[in-house]
Coordinates of C-alpha atoms in Angstrom, one line a residue:
X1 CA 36.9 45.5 2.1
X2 CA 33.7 44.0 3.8
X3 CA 32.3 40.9 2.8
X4 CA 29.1 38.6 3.2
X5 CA 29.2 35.2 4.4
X6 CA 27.1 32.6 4.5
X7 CA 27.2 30.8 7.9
X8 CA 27.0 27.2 7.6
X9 CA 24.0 25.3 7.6
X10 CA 24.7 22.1 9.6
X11 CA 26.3 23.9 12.4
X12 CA 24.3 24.7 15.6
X13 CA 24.6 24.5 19.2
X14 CA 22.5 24.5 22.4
X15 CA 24.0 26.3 25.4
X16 CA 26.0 28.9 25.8
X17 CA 30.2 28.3 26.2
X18 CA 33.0 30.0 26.3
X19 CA 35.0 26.8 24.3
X20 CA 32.4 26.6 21.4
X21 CA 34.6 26.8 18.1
X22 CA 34.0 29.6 16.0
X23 CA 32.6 28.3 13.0
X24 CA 33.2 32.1 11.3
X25 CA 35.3 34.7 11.6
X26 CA 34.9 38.5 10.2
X27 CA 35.7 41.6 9.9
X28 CA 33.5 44.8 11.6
X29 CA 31.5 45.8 8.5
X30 CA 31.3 42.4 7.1
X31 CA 27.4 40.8 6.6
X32 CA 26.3 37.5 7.7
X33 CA 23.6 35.5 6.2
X34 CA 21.8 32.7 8.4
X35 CA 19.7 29.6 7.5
X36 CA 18.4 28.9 11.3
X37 CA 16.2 26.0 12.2
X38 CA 13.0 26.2 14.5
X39 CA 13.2 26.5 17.9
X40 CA 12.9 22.4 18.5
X41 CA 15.2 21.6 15.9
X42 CA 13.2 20.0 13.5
X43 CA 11.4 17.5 16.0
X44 CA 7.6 19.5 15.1
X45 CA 6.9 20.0 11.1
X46 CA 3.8 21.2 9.3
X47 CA 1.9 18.3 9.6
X48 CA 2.4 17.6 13.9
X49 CA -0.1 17.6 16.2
X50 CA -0.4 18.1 19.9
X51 CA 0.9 14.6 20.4
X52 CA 4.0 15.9 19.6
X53 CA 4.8 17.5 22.9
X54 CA 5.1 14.8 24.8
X55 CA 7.8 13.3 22.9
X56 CA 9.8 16.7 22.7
X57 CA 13.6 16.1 23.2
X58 CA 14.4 19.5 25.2
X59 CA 18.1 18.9 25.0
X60 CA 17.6 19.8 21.4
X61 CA 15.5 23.0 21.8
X62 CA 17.5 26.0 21.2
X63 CA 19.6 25.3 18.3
X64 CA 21.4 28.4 17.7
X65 CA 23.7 29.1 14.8
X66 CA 26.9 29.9 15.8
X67 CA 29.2 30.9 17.2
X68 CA 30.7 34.2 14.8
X69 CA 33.9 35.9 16.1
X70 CA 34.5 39.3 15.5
X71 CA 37.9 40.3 14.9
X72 CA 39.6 42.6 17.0
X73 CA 36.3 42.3 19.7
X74 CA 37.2 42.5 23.3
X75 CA 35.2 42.4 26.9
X76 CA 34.1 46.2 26.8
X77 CA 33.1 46.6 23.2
X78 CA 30.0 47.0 22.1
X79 CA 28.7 45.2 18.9
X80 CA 25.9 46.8 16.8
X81 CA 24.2 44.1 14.8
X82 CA 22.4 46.0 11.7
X83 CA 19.4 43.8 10.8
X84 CA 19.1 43.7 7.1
X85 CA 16.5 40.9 6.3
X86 CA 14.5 38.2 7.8
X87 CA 12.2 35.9 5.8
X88 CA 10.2 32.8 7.7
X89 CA 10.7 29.7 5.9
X90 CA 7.0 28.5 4.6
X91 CA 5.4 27.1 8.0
X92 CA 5.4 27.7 11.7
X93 CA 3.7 26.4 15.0
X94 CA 2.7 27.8 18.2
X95 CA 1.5 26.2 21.5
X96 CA 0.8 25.7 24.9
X97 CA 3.3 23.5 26.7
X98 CA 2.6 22.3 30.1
X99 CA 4.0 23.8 33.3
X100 CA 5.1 26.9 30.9
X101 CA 3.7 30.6 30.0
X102 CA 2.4 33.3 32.2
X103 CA -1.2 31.3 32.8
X104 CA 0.6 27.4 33.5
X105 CA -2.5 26.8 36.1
X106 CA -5.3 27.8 33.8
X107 CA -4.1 26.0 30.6
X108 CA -2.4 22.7 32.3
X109 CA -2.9 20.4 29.1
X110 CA -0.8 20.5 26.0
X111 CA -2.1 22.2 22.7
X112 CA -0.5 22.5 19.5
X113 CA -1.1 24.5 16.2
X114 CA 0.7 24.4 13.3
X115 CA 0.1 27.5 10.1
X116 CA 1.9 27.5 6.6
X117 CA 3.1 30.6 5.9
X118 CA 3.4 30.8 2.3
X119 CA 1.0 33.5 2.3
X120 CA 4.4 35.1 3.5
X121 CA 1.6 38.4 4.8
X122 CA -0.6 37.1 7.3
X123 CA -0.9 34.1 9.8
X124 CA -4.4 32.8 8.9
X125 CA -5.4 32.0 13.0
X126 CA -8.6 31.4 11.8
X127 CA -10.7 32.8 8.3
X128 CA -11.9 35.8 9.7
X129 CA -8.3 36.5 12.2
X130 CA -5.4 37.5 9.9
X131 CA -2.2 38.3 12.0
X132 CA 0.4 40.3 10.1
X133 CA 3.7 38.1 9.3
X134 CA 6.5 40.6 11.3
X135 CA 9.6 38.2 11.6
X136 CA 12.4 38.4 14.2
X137 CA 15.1 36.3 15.9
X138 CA 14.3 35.3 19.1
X139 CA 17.5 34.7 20.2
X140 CA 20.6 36.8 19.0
X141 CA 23.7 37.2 21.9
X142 CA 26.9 37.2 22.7
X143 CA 28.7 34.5 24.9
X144 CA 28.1 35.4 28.7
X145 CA 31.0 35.7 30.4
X146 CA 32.9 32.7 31.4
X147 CA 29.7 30.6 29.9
X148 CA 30.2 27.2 30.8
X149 CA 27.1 25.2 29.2
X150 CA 24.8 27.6 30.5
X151 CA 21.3 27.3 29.5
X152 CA 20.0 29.3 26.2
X153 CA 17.5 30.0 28.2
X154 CA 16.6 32.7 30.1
X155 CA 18.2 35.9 28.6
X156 CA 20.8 38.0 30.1
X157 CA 22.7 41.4 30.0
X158 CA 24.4 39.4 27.1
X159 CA 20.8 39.6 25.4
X160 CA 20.4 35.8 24.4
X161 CA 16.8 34.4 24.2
X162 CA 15.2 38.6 24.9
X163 CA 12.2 37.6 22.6
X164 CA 12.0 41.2 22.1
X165 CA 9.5 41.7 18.8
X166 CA 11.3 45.0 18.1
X167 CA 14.2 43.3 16.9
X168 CA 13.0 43.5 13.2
X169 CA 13.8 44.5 9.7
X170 CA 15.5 48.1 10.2
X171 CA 16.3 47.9 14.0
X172 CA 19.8 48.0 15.2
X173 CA 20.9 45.9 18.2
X174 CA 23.4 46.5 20.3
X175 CA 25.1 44.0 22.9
X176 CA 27.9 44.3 25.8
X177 CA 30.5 42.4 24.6
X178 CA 32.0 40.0 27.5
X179 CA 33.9 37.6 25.8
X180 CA 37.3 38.3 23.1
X181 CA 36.0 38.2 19.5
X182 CA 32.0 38.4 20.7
X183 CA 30.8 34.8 19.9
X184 CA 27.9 35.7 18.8
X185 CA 24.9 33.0 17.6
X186 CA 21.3 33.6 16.7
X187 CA 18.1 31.7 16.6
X188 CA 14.6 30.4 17.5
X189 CA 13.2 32.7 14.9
X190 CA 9.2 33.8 15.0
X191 CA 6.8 35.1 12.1
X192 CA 5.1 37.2 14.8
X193 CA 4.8 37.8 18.3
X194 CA 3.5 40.0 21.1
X195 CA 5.1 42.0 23.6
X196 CA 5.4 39.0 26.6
X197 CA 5.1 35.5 24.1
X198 CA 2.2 35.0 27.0
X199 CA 1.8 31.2 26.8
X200 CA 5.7 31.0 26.3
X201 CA 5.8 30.3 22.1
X202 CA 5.3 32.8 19.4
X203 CA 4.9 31.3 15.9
X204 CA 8.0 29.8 15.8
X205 CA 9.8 29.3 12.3
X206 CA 12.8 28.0 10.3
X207 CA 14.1 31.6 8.9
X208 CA 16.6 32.4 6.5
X209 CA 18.2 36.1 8.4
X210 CA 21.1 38.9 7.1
X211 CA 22.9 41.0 9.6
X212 CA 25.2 43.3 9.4
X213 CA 27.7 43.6 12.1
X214 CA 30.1 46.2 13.3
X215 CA 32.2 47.1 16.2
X216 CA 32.1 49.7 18.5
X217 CA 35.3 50.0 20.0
X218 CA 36.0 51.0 23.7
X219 CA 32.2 51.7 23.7
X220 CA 30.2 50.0 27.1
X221 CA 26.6 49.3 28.0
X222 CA 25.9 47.5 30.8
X223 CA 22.8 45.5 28.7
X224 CA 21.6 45.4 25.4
X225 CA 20.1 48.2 23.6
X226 CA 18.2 49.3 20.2
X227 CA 17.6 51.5 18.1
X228 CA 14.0 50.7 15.7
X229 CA 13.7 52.3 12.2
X230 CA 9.9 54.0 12.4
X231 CA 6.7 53.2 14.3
X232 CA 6.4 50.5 16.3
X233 CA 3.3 48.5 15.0
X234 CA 2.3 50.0 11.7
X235 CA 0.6 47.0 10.2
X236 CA -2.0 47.0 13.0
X237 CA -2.4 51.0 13.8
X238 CA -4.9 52.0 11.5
X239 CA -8.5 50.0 13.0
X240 CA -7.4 50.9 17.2
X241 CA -6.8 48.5 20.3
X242 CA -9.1 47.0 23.0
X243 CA -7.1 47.0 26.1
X244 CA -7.3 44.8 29.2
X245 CA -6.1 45.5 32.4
X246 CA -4.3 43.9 35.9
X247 CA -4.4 45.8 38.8
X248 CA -2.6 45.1 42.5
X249 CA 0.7 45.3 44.2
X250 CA 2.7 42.4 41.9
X251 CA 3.4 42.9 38.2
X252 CA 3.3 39.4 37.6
X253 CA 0.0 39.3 38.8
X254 CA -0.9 41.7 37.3
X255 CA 0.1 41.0 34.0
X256 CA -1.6 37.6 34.8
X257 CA -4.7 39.6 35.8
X258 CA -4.8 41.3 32.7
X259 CA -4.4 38.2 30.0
X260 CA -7.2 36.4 31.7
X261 CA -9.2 39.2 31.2
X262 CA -8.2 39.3 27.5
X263 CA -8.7 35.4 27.4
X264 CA -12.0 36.0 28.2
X265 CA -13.0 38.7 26.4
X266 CA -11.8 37.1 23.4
X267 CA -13.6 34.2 24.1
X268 CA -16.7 35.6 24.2
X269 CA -16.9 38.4 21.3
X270 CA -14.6 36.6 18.9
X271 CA -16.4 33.0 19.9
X272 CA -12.8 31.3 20.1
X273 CA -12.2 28.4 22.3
X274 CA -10.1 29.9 25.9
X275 CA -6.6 28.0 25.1
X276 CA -7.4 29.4 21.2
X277 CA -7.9 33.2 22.6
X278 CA -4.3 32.3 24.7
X279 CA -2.6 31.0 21.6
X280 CA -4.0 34.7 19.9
X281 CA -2.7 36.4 22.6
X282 CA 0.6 34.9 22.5
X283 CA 0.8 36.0 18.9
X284 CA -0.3 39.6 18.7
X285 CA -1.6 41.1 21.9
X286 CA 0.9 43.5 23.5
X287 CA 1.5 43.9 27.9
X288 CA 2.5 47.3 28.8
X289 CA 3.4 48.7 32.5
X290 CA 1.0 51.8 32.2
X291 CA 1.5 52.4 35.9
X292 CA 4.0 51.5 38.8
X293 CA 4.4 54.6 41.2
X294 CA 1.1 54.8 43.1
X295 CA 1.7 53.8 46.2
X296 CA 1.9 50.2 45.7
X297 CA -0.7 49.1 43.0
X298 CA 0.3 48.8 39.9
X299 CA -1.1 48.8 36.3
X300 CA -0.5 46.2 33.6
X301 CA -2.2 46.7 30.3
X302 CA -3.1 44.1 27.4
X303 CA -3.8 45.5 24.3
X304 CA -5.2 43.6 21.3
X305 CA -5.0 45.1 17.7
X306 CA -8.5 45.1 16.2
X307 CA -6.6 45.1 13.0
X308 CA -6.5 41.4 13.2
X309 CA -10.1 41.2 13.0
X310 CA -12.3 41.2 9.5
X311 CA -15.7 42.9 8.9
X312 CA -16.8 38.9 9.3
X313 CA -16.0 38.4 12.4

């Protein structure tokens, strides 16, 4: 008979290890529910400002609930994880931390904002910029293989920190399983986010999560995999997109390319400040690779939902 649990609150930890006790075990079919703390583990709260940053612990960042073993799991099994629910917990920050993000040389300096979410619809970025609330877990994996007190992150064919905004309510993940009974933790949860968390945070949040998890037996991918429930951004489709783009024979640069661009052009017709219009762009403005097999010069595109915007503004 399948069951829920509730995964214990005062449990977390910070790397990834093949000797981390589980501090749960289930059954395929069984539910999990999760109380997981922000992604710097409590050290910013509603009421922190930029001087915060410099007095970041990082050997706390990451805490991940976990590990979960899955009965009967083994290297070579794939496990879907069924994402039921996700609900931010009241408040959230975002910011630009120095040396980080895709644009480290333009934004050097240290910039934090902070946003109650109680609205539990909308991030208010500013009176007239209302960015839809669309939670996911930034982190969900399996232990890597023979994981020794490796680094949460980057991510890996284990998935792990993928940051991957399509994780939400309704999508099914599925990850390689490398080690016996999964391990599998979850964390650094975000109210919203778009496709590339350019200056390296989304709006991170405490969230309360419920997944569902089931075994795929003698099933193998090589990396992890998804299946979403319906369209991709349907709080933000109905008003269209301004698009950005980066242009030249490196996708990084590229990409880089085409966020200044959007930097600027948010500057200047929305009248935000430039780390402001990076912080936005962080939060809701998408990078797609609209063209790599011309010879050499490739296309990165950056498009911003006008959905965000009100007739004010």
């Amino acid at each position: 008979m399948v069951k829920t649990h509730f995964f214990p609150n005062d449990v977390v930890h910070f790397t990834w290890d093949k000797r981390h006790q589980p501090a749960l075990t289930i059954d395929s079919g069984d539910t999990v529910i999760f109380e997981t703390r922000e992604v710097t583990d409590n050290q910013f709260s509603l009421e922190s400002t930029t001087d915060a940053i410099a007095g970041l612990d990082w050997n706390r960042v990451y805490p991940l609930a976990g590990p979960v073993y899955i009965k009967d799991a083994e290297p070579g099994d794939t496990l879907a994880i069924d994402i039921l629910d996700l609900k931010p917990k009241g408040w959230g920050w975002t910011a630009v931390l120095p040396g980080l993000g895709l644009l480290p040389d333009d934004f050097p300096d240290a910039y934090l904002r902070t946003f109650d979410l109680s609205d539990g619809a909308y991030i208010h970025f500013r009176d007239d910029i209302k960015v839809p609330i669309e939670p996911f877990l930034g982190t969900m994996g399996v232990c890597p293989k023979d994981a020794d007190g490796s680094p949460i992150m980057p991510p890996g064919t284990f998935g792990g920190n993928m940051d991957t905004r399509q994780l939400t309510i309704g999508t099914t993940l599925y990850l390689p399983i490398q080690e016996k009974g999964a391990l599998f933790s979850c964390g650094d949860g975000h109210a919203a986010q778009g496709d590339g968390e350019v200056c390296v945070s989304a709006l991170e949040c405490p969230m309360y999560s419920s997944l569902k998890f089931t075994l795929l037996k003698g099933k193998s991918i090589p990396s992890p995999q998804f299946q979403t429930n319906g369209p991709l951004t349907p709080k933000v489709n109905d008003r269209g997109f301004y698009g950005t783009t980066g242009v030249g024979p490196d996708l990084m640069t590229a990409a880089q390319d085409a966020i200044r661009s959007m930097v600027e052009y948010l500057a200047e017709t929305y009248k935000l400040s430039k780390v402001d219009a990076y912080l936005l762009s962080s939060l809701c403005v998408d990078l797609k690779i609209s063209e790599i097999v011309d010879a050499g010069q490739y296309v990165v595109s950056a498009l911003l939902p006008l959905a965000i915007f009100t007739e004010r503004s």
